[in-house]
């Protein structure tokens, strides 16, 4: 699905990631941890083709990213749902249209009306906020909306970058539960977080592999987690 | 065929996808105004081009088919020399008809300079003979020599001397009108490109989000292209309408007014300006698409 082979990434003259190899198996659940600035976000961006590795290989669904045009990467990205810490919405569109954006851009505008999205919005607890504009939402609501948008195309992989970064503990538990539910439906989930408590809480719900980025390398995290 | 399909898909789009680009009041007004102003100017350039085209054809064809013989002789000989000249013309190949102008007609010709009610009796006005050609026309040099021999007071004027520079000037003006139309189209393309580039730069965050959710560049470009094409069409239609009204309000063609009062459209030529809005939209389509694809290539 997503495969990294001896991958390295340099930025501004310095190497940020080096010698990284990883294969995300279908239906697996990964946590990616490490200190701030270690390269977690960069790692995720490399995983969905937003950045190109300086050396080594990144394969998305069996295809080397370097051989793909930007439009081909865009098509593959429809199979990868992403949740960002800053969520990234279109502020002029109501929430339900933001959530339906992946459908809109892939030519399925006929499914994007509010009624069709009702179930999904209720599932993430935003049933009553469909017509709110993104700036009117709280941090937790934005994170849940980002999650709803990430899964609306029923992607094979969900990459979440600090999905609980702006929310309280209760809300982070709700978001985690949603991601675990998706994993039980067969989705591959990768969560980048520095919140070790969240990882510990997840261990009781899901069989997760915990990876750590430290000193530019990707390592399997120790038992202290 | 594929390019046409792509262009149609870009133009048609759907209402939902057009909403992904936020409305930007500044570029809306700028594009509408530019398209309207350019269309307005294009109507005048077209009117100029067509009016000069008509003049060039009038001077080039109609006047080329006629000549004038002037009989300047002592009063007692004018009638005889006129008759002799007409006789020469009767036997000249290429002459369809020839007739001496009446006193009233000659009076009318002088009216613009001397006013109404002028009596020619006391004035040494030469007698004029109007000659109309047929087929390939007559041999002007041969006729001149015959007139010189048989009608000493006759002078042939085949209009060539003043017709040529006029036709040349009219053709130059027509070319200038066409060049103006091209420049107007180019200026409009430049303005739309600037507005589209500004809109794309102002919406870089929107573009980033769209790419994040799997939008291809053609989709993103399409949203901008449709918007600018529609604005150019609306602005162009408004500018054309105002331009056509302004041209219609110009004084109608009068023989006394010459060229300036003939500036406008005649008959079915009024349909020509209706092409301006769709052509403006095509210019906007191409300009925006180029600007959008170039900007998107540059944005990571």
Short mmCIF file of C-alpha atoms in Angstrom, two decimals:
data_model
loop_
_atom_site.label_atom_id
_atom_site.label_comp_id
_atom_site.label_asym_id
_atom_site.label_seq_id
_atom_site.Cartn_x
_atom_site.Cartn_y
_atom_site.Cartn_z
CA UNK A 1 0.00 0.00 0.00
CA UNK A 2 2.60 2.56 1.15
CA UNK A 3 6.17 1.38 1.05
CA UNK A 4 9.36 3.24 1.95
CA UNK A 5 12.72 1.79 1.02
CA UNK A 6 15.95 3.26 2.36
CA UNK A 7 14.34 6.66 2.00
CA UNK A 8 16.05 9.92 2.94
CA UNK A 9 14.83 13.48 2.86
CA UNK A 10 16.93 16.62 3.06
CA UNK A 11 15.74 20.15 3.54
CA UNK A 12 17.71 23.40 3.57
CA UNK A 13 21.01 21.58 3.22
CA UNK A 14 20.45 19.30 6.21
CA UNK A 15 19.23 15.73 6.23
CA UNK A 16 15.93 15.46 8.11
CA UNK A 17 15.21 11.78 7.57
CA UNK A 18 17.65 9.05 6.63
CA UNK A 19 17.67 5.36 5.76
CA UNK A 20 13.98 4.84 6.45
CA UNK A 21 12.35 1.61 5.36
CA UNK A 22 8.77 0.73 6.21
CA UNK A 23 5.91 -1.20 4.70
CA UNK A 24 2.38 -0.31 5.78
CA UNK A 25 0.38 -3.50 5.57
CA UNK A 26 -3.37 -3.33 4.85
CA UNK A 27 -5.43 -3.07 8.05
CA UNK A 28 -2.44 -2.23 10.25
CA UNK A 29 -2.42 0.46 12.95
CA UNK A 30 0.70 2.54 13.57
CA UNK A 31 1.61 5.30 15.94
CA UNK A 32 4.47 7.55 14.90
CA UNK A 33 6.07 9.43 17.73
CA UNK A 34 9.12 11.51 18.40
CA UNK A 35 10.07 14.94 19.71
CA UNK A 36 8.81 18.12 18.05
CA UNK A 37 10.76 18.85 14.89
CA UNK A 38 11.89 15.22 14.54
CA UNK A 39 10.21 14.99 11.13
CA UNK A 40 6.85 13.32 11.84
CA UNK A 41 4.88 15.70 9.60
CA UNK A 42 7.55 15.45 6.88
CA UNK A 43 7.34 11.67 7.11
CA UNK A 44 3.56 11.75 6.61
CA UNK A 45 3.84 14.23 3.72
CA UNK A 46 6.29 11.86 2.05
CA UNK A 47 3.75 9.08 2.57
CA UNK A 48 1.06 10.86 0.58
CA UNK A 49 3.29 12.27 -2.14
CA UNK A 50 3.24 15.88 -0.98
CA UNK A 51 7.04 15.77 -0.75
CA UNK A 52 9.50 13.76 -2.82
CA UNK A 53 12.25 11.78 -1.14
CA UNK A 54 15.78 13.01 -1.75
CA UNK A 55 16.97 9.43 -2.11
CA UNK A 56 15.56 5.96 -1.75
CA UNK A 57 12.10 4.97 -2.88
CA UNK A 58 8.54 5.78 -1.84
CA UNK A 59 5.88 3.59 -3.42
CA UNK A 60 2.19 4.45 -3.23
CA UNK A 61 0.02 1.48 -4.10
CA UNK A 62 2.94 -0.13 -5.89
CA UNK A 63 3.99 2.93 -7.90
CA UNK A 64 7.20 4.88 -7.40
CA UNK A 65 6.26 8.48 -6.55
CA UNK A 66 9.12 9.82 -8.69
CA UNK A 67 7.54 8.30 -11.78
CA UNK A 68 4.17 9.91 -11.14
CA UNK A 69 2.87 13.23 -12.45
CA UNK A 70 1.20 15.60 -10.02
CA UNK A 71 -2.21 14.63 -11.42
CA UNK A 72 -1.44 10.93 -10.94
CA UNK A 73 -0.43 11.63 -7.34
CA UNK A 74 -3.71 13.53 -6.89
CA UNK A 75 -5.62 10.46 -8.08
CA UNK A 76 -3.74 8.19 -5.66
CA UNK A 77 -4.34 10.68 -2.86
CA UNK A 78 -8.03 9.92 -3.10
CA UNK A 79 -7.18 6.53 -1.61
CA UNK A 80 -5.36 8.20 1.29
CA UNK A 81 -7.30 10.19 3.86
CA UNK A 82 -5.28 12.83 5.69
CA UNK A 83 -5.98 14.64 8.94
CA UNK A 84 -3.79 17.63 9.72
CA UNK A 85 -3.15 19.38 12.96
CA UNK A 86 -4.28 22.67 11.40
CA UNK A 87 -7.10 20.84 9.59
CA UNK A 88 -6.93 23.00 6.43
CA UNK A 89 -10.48 23.87 5.44
CA UNK A 90 -11.94 26.26 2.91
CA UNK A 91 -13.22 28.97 5.21
CA UNK A 92 -15.87 30.27 2.78
CA UNK A 93 -17.68 26.94 2.54
CA UNK A 94 -20.02 25.51 5.19
CA UNK A 95 -18.79 22.49 7.08
CA UNK A 96 -20.77 19.88 5.13
CA UNK A 97 -19.31 21.15 1.85
CA UNK A 98 -15.81 21.03 3.33
CA UNK A 99 -16.34 17.47 4.43
CA UNK A 100 -17.67 16.58 0.98
CA UNK A 101 -14.73 18.25 -0.79
CA UNK A 102 -12.98 14.97 -1.78
CA UNK A 103 -16.24 13.87 -3.45
CA UNK A 104 -16.63 17.23 -5.18
CA UNK A 105 -13.13 17.27 -6.64
CA UNK A 106 -13.42 13.68 -7.81
CA UNK A 107 -16.55 14.46 -9.81
CA UNK A 108 -19.19 13.08 -7.42
CA UNK A 109 -20.98 16.34 -6.68
CA UNK A 110 -24.32 14.52 -6.79
CA UNK A 111 -23.54 12.89 -3.42
CA UNK A 112 -22.48 16.05 -1.67
CA UNK A 113 -25.78 17.49 -0.49
CA UNK A 114 -26.36 17.89 3.21
CA UNK A 115 -28.84 15.00 3.50
CA UNK A 116 -26.37 12.47 2.10
CA UNK A 117 -23.74 13.51 4.63
CA UNK A 118 -26.04 13.43 7.63
CA UNK A 119 -25.04 9.96 8.82
CA UNK A 120 -21.33 10.65 8.57
CA UNK A 121 -21.67 13.99 10.34
CA UNK A 122 -23.63 12.40 13.15
CA UNK A 123 -21.01 9.66 13.45
CA UNK A 124 -18.34 12.29 14.16
CA UNK A 125 -20.76 14.20 16.40
CA UNK A 126 -21.25 17.18 14.11
CA UNK A 127 -24.85 16.57 13.05
CA UNK A 128 -26.00 19.99 14.18
CA UNK A 129 -23.01 21.91 12.78
CA UNK A 130 -23.45 21.13 9.10
CA UNK A 131 -23.96 24.74 8.03
CA UNK A 132 -21.36 26.31 10.30
CA UNK A 133 -18.33 27.90 8.69
CA UNK A 134 -14.91 26.47 9.71
CA UNK A 135 -13.84 29.61 11.64
CA UNK A 136 -16.93 29.17 13.83
CA UNK A 137 -15.87 25.68 14.99
CA UNK A 138 -13.97 24.71 18.11
CA UNK A 139 -10.65 22.85 17.89
CA UNK A 140 -12.29 19.50 18.60
CA UNK A 141 -15.02 20.07 16.05
CA UNK A 142 -12.44 20.95 13.42
CA UNK A 143 -10.46 17.79 14.16
CA UNK A 144 -13.59 15.63 13.88
CA UNK A 145 -14.59 17.39 10.69
CA UNK A 146 -11.11 16.77 9.28
CA UNK A 147 -11.48 13.10 10.16
CA UNK A 148 -14.89 12.98 8.45
CA UNK A 149 -13.39 14.56 5.34
CA UNK A 150 -10.48 12.12 5.42
CA UNK A 151 -12.75 9.08 5.36
CA UNK A 152 -15.55 10.25 3.06
CA UNK A 153 -13.96 8.60 0.02
CA UNK A 154 -13.55 5.38 2.03
CA UNK A 155 -9.76 5.51 1.62
CA UNK A 156 -7.52 2.51 2.19
CA UNK A 157 -5.13 4.48 4.38
CA UNK A 158 -5.69 7.23 6.96
CA UNK A 159 -2.72 9.40 7.88
CA UNK A 160 -3.42 11.62 10.88
CA UNK A 161 -0.95 14.28 11.96
CA UNK A 162 -1.44 15.20 15.64
CA UNK A 163 -5.21 14.68 15.34
CA UNK A 164 -5.62 15.32 19.07
CA UNK A 165 -3.25 18.27 19.24
CA UNK A 166 -5.90 20.93 19.84
CA UNK A 167 -8.43 19.03 21.91
CA UNK A 168 -8.96 18.03 25.52
CA UNK A 169 -8.46 14.51 26.82
CA UNK A 170 -12.11 13.51 26.47
CA UNK A 171 -12.24 14.66 22.86
CA UNK A 172 -8.92 12.97 22.06
CA UNK A 173 -10.41 9.71 23.36
CA UNK A 174 -13.43 10.16 21.10
CA UNK A 175 -11.19 10.79 18.09
CA UNK A 176 -9.07 7.78 18.94
CA UNK A 177 -12.18 5.62 19.21
CA UNK A 178 -13.28 6.80 15.75
CA UNK A 179 -9.90 5.90 14.27
CA UNK A 180 -9.94 2.50 15.96
CA UNK A 181 -13.41 1.86 14.55
CA UNK A 182 -12.13 2.69 11.08
CA UNK A 183 -9.21 0.32 11.55
CA UNK A 184 -11.67 -2.44 12.48
CA UNK A 185 -13.34 -1.75 9.16
CA UNK A 186 -10.05 -2.66 7.48
CA UNK A 187 -8.47 0.75 7.05
CA UNK A 188 -4.74 1.22 7.59
CA UNK A 189 -4.19 3.96 10.17
CA UNK A 190 -1.05 5.96 10.93
CA UNK A 191 -1.23 8.52 13.72
CA UNK A 192 1.66 10.91 14.27
CA UNK A 193 1.57 12.17 17.83
CA UNK A 194 3.80 13.20 20.67
CA UNK A 195 0.98 12.40 23.13
CA UNK A 196 2.26 9.23 24.83
CA UNK A 197 -0.84 9.02 27.03
CA UNK A 198 -2.93 8.64 23.89
CA UNK A 199 -0.73 5.79 22.70
CA UNK A 200 -1.04 4.06 26.05
CA UNK A 201 -4.80 4.49 25.98
CA UNK A 202 -4.96 3.00 22.48
CA UNK A 203 -3.11 -0.14 23.47
CA UNK A 204 -6.21 -1.46 25.24
CA UNK A 205 -8.33 -0.94 22.13
CA UNK A 206 -6.14 -1.94 19.21
CA UNK A 207 -3.07 -3.92 18.23
CA UNK A 208 -0.82 -1.00 17.31
CA UNK A 209 2.79 -0.78 16.23
CA UNK A 210 4.59 2.20 17.73
CA UNK A 211 7.38 3.80 15.71
CA UNK A 212 9.64 6.60 16.80
CA UNK A 213 11.62 9.07 14.74
CA UNK A 214 14.83 10.00 16.48
CA UNK A 215 18.13 11.21 15.07
CA UNK A 216 16.72 11.11 11.53
CA UNK A 217 15.99 7.38 11.81
CA UNK A 218 12.78 5.44 12.21
CA UNK A 219 12.88 2.97 15.05
CA UNK A 220 10.48 0.60 16.69
CA UNK A 221 9.62 2.18 20.04
CA UNK A 222 10.61 0.43 23.24
CA UNK A 223 8.56 -1.09 26.00
CA UNK A 224 8.43 2.21 27.91
CA UNK A 225 5.39 3.06 25.85
CA UNK B 1 -11.05 16.36 -30.71
CA UNK B 2 -9.58 15.55 -27.31
CA UNK B 3 -8.58 19.19 -26.83
CA UNK B 4 -12.13 20.25 -27.70
CA UNK B 5 -13.56 17.77 -25.19
CA UNK B 6 -11.17 19.04 -22.52
CA UNK B 7 -12.12 22.64 -23.30
CA UNK B 8 -15.84 21.80 -23.10
CA UNK B 9 -15.40 19.92 -19.82
CA UNK B 10 -13.50 22.89 -18.45
CA UNK B 11 -16.24 25.28 -19.51
CA UNK B 12 -19.22 23.24 -18.38
CA UNK B 13 -18.00 22.10 -14.94
CA UNK B 14 -20.66 22.09 -12.26
CA UNK B 15 -22.05 24.60 -9.82
CA UNK B 16 -20.64 22.75 -6.82
CA UNK B 17 -17.09 22.70 -8.11
CA UNK B 18 -17.23 26.41 -8.93
CA UNK B 19 -17.90 27.16 -5.28
CA UNK B 20 -14.52 25.83 -4.18
CA UNK B 21 -12.89 29.09 -5.22
CA UNK B 22 -13.93 31.88 -2.85
CA UNK B 23 -15.56 34.92 -4.42
CA UNK B 24 -13.08 37.76 -4.74
CA UNK B 25 -14.80 41.11 -5.24
CA UNK B 26 -11.71 42.95 -6.41
CA UNK B 27 -10.86 40.69 -9.35
CA UNK B 28 -14.55 40.37 -10.25
CA UNK B 29 -14.86 44.13 -10.70
CA UNK B 30 -11.49 44.38 -12.43
CA UNK B 31 -12.29 41.66 -14.94
CA UNK B 32 -15.81 42.88 -15.63
CA UNK B 33 -14.60 46.43 -16.16
CA UNK B 34 -11.66 45.41 -18.37
CA UNK B 35 -13.80 43.14 -20.50
CA UNK B 36 -16.52 45.78 -20.80
CA UNK B 37 -14.11 48.59 -21.70
CA UNK B 38 -12.26 46.44 -24.22
CA UNK B 39 -15.51 45.31 -25.84
CA UNK B 40 -16.67 48.93 -26.05
CA UNK B 41 -13.42 49.92 -27.80
CA UNK B 42 -13.61 46.85 -30.01
CA UNK B 43 -17.05 47.95 -31.27
CA UNK B 44 -15.58 51.28 -32.35
CA UNK B 45 -12.52 49.69 -33.91
CA UNK B 46 -14.83 47.36 -35.81
CA UNK B 47 -17.07 50.25 -36.89
CA UNK B 48 -14.00 52.17 -38.06
CA UNK B 49 -12.66 49.18 -39.89
CA UNK B 50 -15.97 48.51 -41.64
CA UNK B 51 -16.62 52.16 -42.52
CA UNK B 52 -13.17 52.52 -44.06
CA UNK B 53 -13.69 49.23 -45.83
CA UNK B 54 -16.86 50.63 -47.39
CA UNK B 55 -15.07 53.82 -48.40
CA UNK B 56 -12.16 51.93 -49.89
CA UNK B 57 -14.54 49.86 -51.94
CA UNK B 58 -16.55 52.95 -52.97
CA UNK B 59 -13.47 54.84 -54.02
CA UNK B 60 -11.77 51.81 -55.42
CA UNK B 61 -14.64 50.41 -57.46
CA UNK B 62 -17.38 52.92 -58.08
CA UNK B 63 -15.19 55.94 -58.76
CA UNK B 64 -12.88 53.86 -60.86
CA UNK B 65 -15.82 53.22 -63.18
CA UNK B 66 -16.38 56.88 -63.92
CA UNK B 67 -14.33 59.78 -65.31
CA UNK B 68 -14.91 63.43 -66.00
CA UNK B 69 -14.11 65.54 -69.05
CA UNK B 70 -13.86 69.25 -68.45
CA UNK B 71 -14.45 71.63 -71.39
CA UNK B 72 -12.77 74.95 -70.78
CA UNK B 73 -13.31 77.12 -73.85
CA UNK B 74 -14.56 80.56 -74.77
CA UNK B 75 -18.30 80.73 -74.13
CA UNK B 76 -19.21 80.66 -77.83
CA UNK B 77 -17.28 77.43 -78.40
CA UNK B 78 -18.40 75.47 -75.32
CA UNK B 79 -21.45 73.88 -76.96
CA UNK B 80 -19.53 72.85 -80.10
CA UNK B 81 -16.61 71.43 -78.17
CA UNK B 82 -18.99 69.56 -75.85
CA UNK B 83 -20.71 68.00 -78.83
CA UNK B 84 -17.35 67.11 -80.39
CA UNK B 85 -16.17 65.51 -77.15
CA UNK B 86 -19.39 63.48 -76.87
CA UNK B 87 -18.89 62.31 -80.46
CA UNK B 88 -15.34 61.19 -79.69
CA UNK B 89 -16.63 59.33 -76.63
CA UNK B 90 -19.32 57.56 -78.71
CA UNK B 91 -16.61 55.89 -80.74
CA UNK B 92 -14.25 55.16 -77.84
CA UNK B 93 -14.12 51.47 -76.87
CA UNK B 94 -14.78 50.83 -73.18
CA UNK B 95 -17.12 53.80 -72.71
CA UNK B 96 -20.61 52.72 -71.63
CA UNK B 97 -22.18 56.15 -71.62
CA UNK B 98 -21.30 59.81 -71.62
CA UNK B 99 -23.43 62.86 -70.96
CA UNK B 100 -22.93 66.54 -70.35
CA UNK B 101 -24.04 67.69 -66.90
CA UNK B 102 -26.93 70.13 -66.88
CA UNK B 103 -26.55 73.64 -65.48
CA UNK B 104 -28.60 72.58 -62.41
CA UNK B 105 -26.32 69.60 -61.77
CA UNK B 106 -23.21 71.78 -62.03
CA UNK B 107 -24.89 74.27 -59.72
CA UNK B 108 -25.49 71.51 -57.17
CA UNK B 109 -21.85 70.49 -57.33
CA UNK B 110 -20.81 74.02 -56.40
CA UNK B 111 -23.42 74.47 -53.66
CA UNK B 112 -21.22 73.17 -50.79
CA UNK B 113 -18.80 76.03 -51.52
CA UNK B 114 -20.99 78.87 -52.78
CA UNK B 115 -24.34 78.12 -51.12
CA UNK B 116 -27.87 77.86 -52.57
CA UNK B 117 -29.27 79.96 -55.42
CA UNK B 118 -26.00 80.53 -57.19
CA UNK B 119 -26.41 81.56 -60.84
CA UNK B 120 -23.69 80.24 -63.10
CA UNK B 121 -24.60 82.61 -65.90
CA UNK B 122 -22.02 85.20 -65.03
CA UNK B 123 -19.30 82.73 -64.02
CA UNK B 124 -16.74 81.10 -66.33
CA UNK B 125 -17.61 77.61 -65.16
CA UNK B 126 -16.33 74.86 -67.45
CA UNK B 127 -18.78 72.34 -68.86
CA UNK B 128 -18.46 68.86 -67.32
CA UNK B 129 -19.07 65.57 -69.11
CA UNK B 130 -19.61 62.43 -67.02
CA UNK B 131 -18.13 59.31 -68.60
CA UNK B 132 -19.12 55.82 -67.36
CA UNK B 133 -16.88 52.90 -68.26
CA UNK B 134 -17.76 49.35 -69.17
CA UNK B 135 -15.81 46.12 -69.28
CA UNK B 136 -12.10 46.72 -68.79
CA UNK B 137 -12.60 50.46 -69.24
CA UNK B 138 -11.11 52.72 -71.87
CA UNK B 139 -7.53 53.57 -72.75
CA UNK B 140 -7.14 56.88 -70.89
CA UNK B 141 -3.93 57.90 -72.66
CA UNK B 142 -5.40 57.17 -76.11
CA UNK B 143 -8.54 59.16 -75.29
CA UNK B 144 -6.46 62.06 -74.00
CA UNK B 145 -4.52 62.21 -77.28
CA UNK B 146 -7.73 62.08 -79.39
CA UNK B 147 -9.34 64.82 -77.29
CA UNK B 148 -6.20 66.90 -77.56
CA UNK B 149 -6.41 66.65 -81.34
CA UNK B 150 -10.16 67.06 -81.82
CA UNK B 151 -11.37 69.04 -78.78
CA UNK B 152 -8.60 71.44 -77.70
CA UNK B 153 -10.52 72.72 -74.64
CA UNK B 154 -11.15 69.22 -73.21
CA UNK B 155 -9.30 67.77 -70.23
CA UNK B 156 -9.83 64.16 -69.16
CA UNK B 157 -9.78 63.47 -65.45
CA UNK B 158 -10.01 59.71 -64.75
CA UNK B 159 -9.81 60.38 -60.93
CA UNK B 160 -6.67 58.27 -60.65
CA UNK B 161 -4.63 61.14 -59.30
CA UNK B 162 -6.73 61.65 -56.15
CA UNK B 163 -8.44 58.29 -55.99
CA UNK B 164 -5.22 56.32 -55.41
CA UNK B 165 -4.08 58.12 -52.23
CA UNK B 166 -7.64 58.04 -50.89
CA UNK B 167 -8.00 54.33 -51.49
CA UNK B 168 -4.56 53.82 -49.95
CA UNK B 169 -5.55 55.91 -46.93
CA UNK B 170 -8.85 54.05 -46.55
CA UNK B 171 -7.09 50.70 -46.76
CA UNK B 172 -4.50 51.84 -44.20
CA UNK B 173 -7.29 52.95 -41.88
CA UNK B 174 -8.99 49.61 -42.31
CA UNK B 175 -5.75 47.84 -41.48
CA UNK B 176 -5.36 50.12 -38.48
CA UNK B 177 -8.87 49.18 -37.34
CA UNK B 178 -8.04 45.48 -37.65
CA UNK B 179 -4.74 46.02 -35.83
CA UNK B 180 -6.62 47.87 -33.08
CA UNK B 181 -8.93 44.87 -32.70
CA UNK B 182 -5.93 42.56 -32.33
CA UNK B 183 -4.32 44.92 -29.80
CA UNK B 184 -7.57 45.17 -27.86
CA UNK B 185 -7.74 41.36 -27.75
CA UNK B 186 -4.11 41.19 -26.63
CA UNK B 187 -4.61 43.86 -23.96
CA UNK B 188 -7.67 42.03 -22.68
CA UNK B 189 -5.69 38.77 -22.56
CA UNK B 190 -2.95 40.55 -20.60
CA UNK B 191 -5.41 42.09 -18.14
CA UNK B 192 -7.23 38.81 -17.59
CA UNK B 193 -3.90 37.02 -17.15
CA UNK B 194 -2.87 39.53 -14.49
CA UNK B 195 -6.22 39.28 -12.70
CA UNK B 196 -6.21 35.47 -12.89
CA UNK B 197 -2.62 35.27 -11.65
CA UNK B 198 -3.48 37.59 -8.76
CA UNK B 199 -6.54 35.50 -7.93
CA UNK B 200 -4.51 32.28 -8.03
CA UNK B 201 -1.79 33.77 -5.83
CA UNK B 202 -4.40 35.02 -3.35
CA UNK B 203 -5.91 31.54 -3.24
CA UNK B 204 -2.74 29.51 -2.77
CA UNK B 205 -4.11 28.11 0.49
CA UNK B 206 -7.32 27.04 -1.28
CA UNK B 207 -5.22 25.34 -3.95
CA UNK B 208 -3.23 23.56 -1.26
CA UNK B 209 -6.40 22.23 0.38
CA UNK B 210 -7.82 21.13 -2.96
CA UNK B 211 -4.65 19.23 -3.80
CA UNK B 212 -4.68 17.67 -0.37
CA UNK B 213 -8.09 16.15 -1.01
CA UNK B 214 -7.09 14.82 -4.43
CA UNK B 215 -7.95 17.60 -6.88
CA UNK B 216 -6.08 17.43 -10.17
CA UNK B 217 -4.59 20.59 -11.67
CA UNK B 218 -7.14 20.59 -14.51
CA UNK B 219 -9.95 20.65 -11.93
CA UNK B 220 -8.41 23.56 -10.01
CA UNK B 221 -7.64 25.46 -13.22
CA UNK B 222 -11.19 24.78 -14.43
CA UNK B 223 -12.75 26.46 -11.41
CA UNK B 224 -10.77 29.64 -12.15
CA UNK B 225 -11.15 29.41 -15.92
CA UNK B 226 -14.95 29.16 -15.78
CA UNK B 227 -15.15 32.10 -13.42
CA UNK B 228 -13.00 34.40 -15.55
CA UNK B 229 -14.55 33.27 -18.82
CA UNK B 230 -18.04 34.01 -17.50
CA UNK B 231 -16.97 37.41 -16.23
CA UNK B 232 -15.36 38.25 -19.58
CA UNK B 233 -18.54 37.17 -21.34
CA UNK B 234 -20.78 39.29 -19.10
CA UNK B 235 -18.45 42.32 -19.19
CA UNK B 236 -17.98 41.91 -22.94
CA UNK B 237 -21.72 41.72 -23.54
CA UNK B 238 -22.33 44.87 -21.51
CA UNK B 239 -19.48 46.76 -23.23
CA UNK B 240 -20.66 45.64 -26.66
CA UNK B 241 -24.23 46.70 -25.94
CA UNK B 242 -23.11 50.16 -24.82
CA UNK B 243 -20.73 50.42 -27.77
CA UNK B 244 -23.46 49.49 -30.26
CA UNK B 245 -25.83 52.05 -28.74
CA UNK B 246 -23.10 54.69 -28.98
CA UNK B 247 -22.42 53.84 -32.62
CA UNK B 248 -26.16 53.89 -33.38
CA UNK B 249 -26.37 57.37 -31.86
CA UNK B 250 -23.65 58.71 -34.15
CA UNK B 251 -24.99 60.92 -36.99
CA UNK B 252 -26.07 58.81 -39.94
CA UNK B 253 -24.14 58.95 -43.20
CA UNK B 254 -24.62 62.26 -45.07
CA UNK B 255 -22.99 63.19 -48.38
CA UNK B 256 -22.06 66.54 -46.86
CA UNK B 257 -20.54 64.98 -43.78
CA UNK B 258 -18.11 62.77 -45.64
CA UNK B 259 -16.28 60.03 -43.82
CA UNK B 260 -17.03 60.93 -40.18
CA UNK B 261 -20.79 60.71 -40.49
CA UNK B 262 -20.47 57.33 -42.15
CA UNK B 263 -18.76 55.75 -39.12
CA UNK B 264 -21.00 52.86 -38.15
CA UNK B 265 -22.56 49.66 -39.35
CA UNK B 266 -24.95 49.15 -42.22
CA UNK B 267 -27.56 46.41 -42.63
CA UNK B 268 -26.47 42.96 -41.57
CA UNK B 269 -23.07 44.34 -40.57
CA UNK B 270 -24.76 45.15 -37.25
CA UNK B 271 -24.38 41.43 -36.49
CA UNK B 272 -20.57 41.64 -36.49
CA UNK B 273 -20.27 43.27 -33.03
CA UNK B 274 -22.27 40.38 -31.56
CA UNK B 275 -19.18 38.25 -32.08
CA UNK B 276 -17.19 40.41 -29.65
CA UNK B 277 -18.50 38.93 -26.33
CA UNK B 278 -17.94 35.27 -27.31
CA UNK B 279 -14.53 36.14 -28.77
CA UNK B 280 -13.69 37.97 -25.53
CA UNK B 281 -14.75 34.88 -23.61
CA UNK B 282 -12.47 32.73 -25.76
CA UNK B 283 -9.57 35.12 -25.09
CA UNK B 284 -10.35 34.98 -21.35
CA UNK B 285 -10.59 31.18 -21.46
CA UNK B 286 -7.19 30.77 -23.10
CA UNK B 287 -5.52 33.49 -20.99
CA UNK B 288 -6.86 32.15 -17.68
CA UNK B 289 -6.09 28.54 -18.51
CA UNK B 290 -2.51 29.41 -19.45
CA UNK B 291 -2.08 31.54 -16.32
CA UNK B 292 -3.65 28.89 -14.10
CA UNK B 293 -1.61 25.98 -15.44
CA UNK B 294 1.59 28.04 -15.25
CA UNK B 295 0.87 29.11 -11.67
CA UNK B 296 -0.13 25.59 -10.62
CA UNK B 297 3.08 24.18 -12.09
CA UNK B 298 4.99 26.67 -9.96
CA UNK B 299 3.09 25.91 -6.75
CA UNK B 300 4.21 22.88 -4.78
#
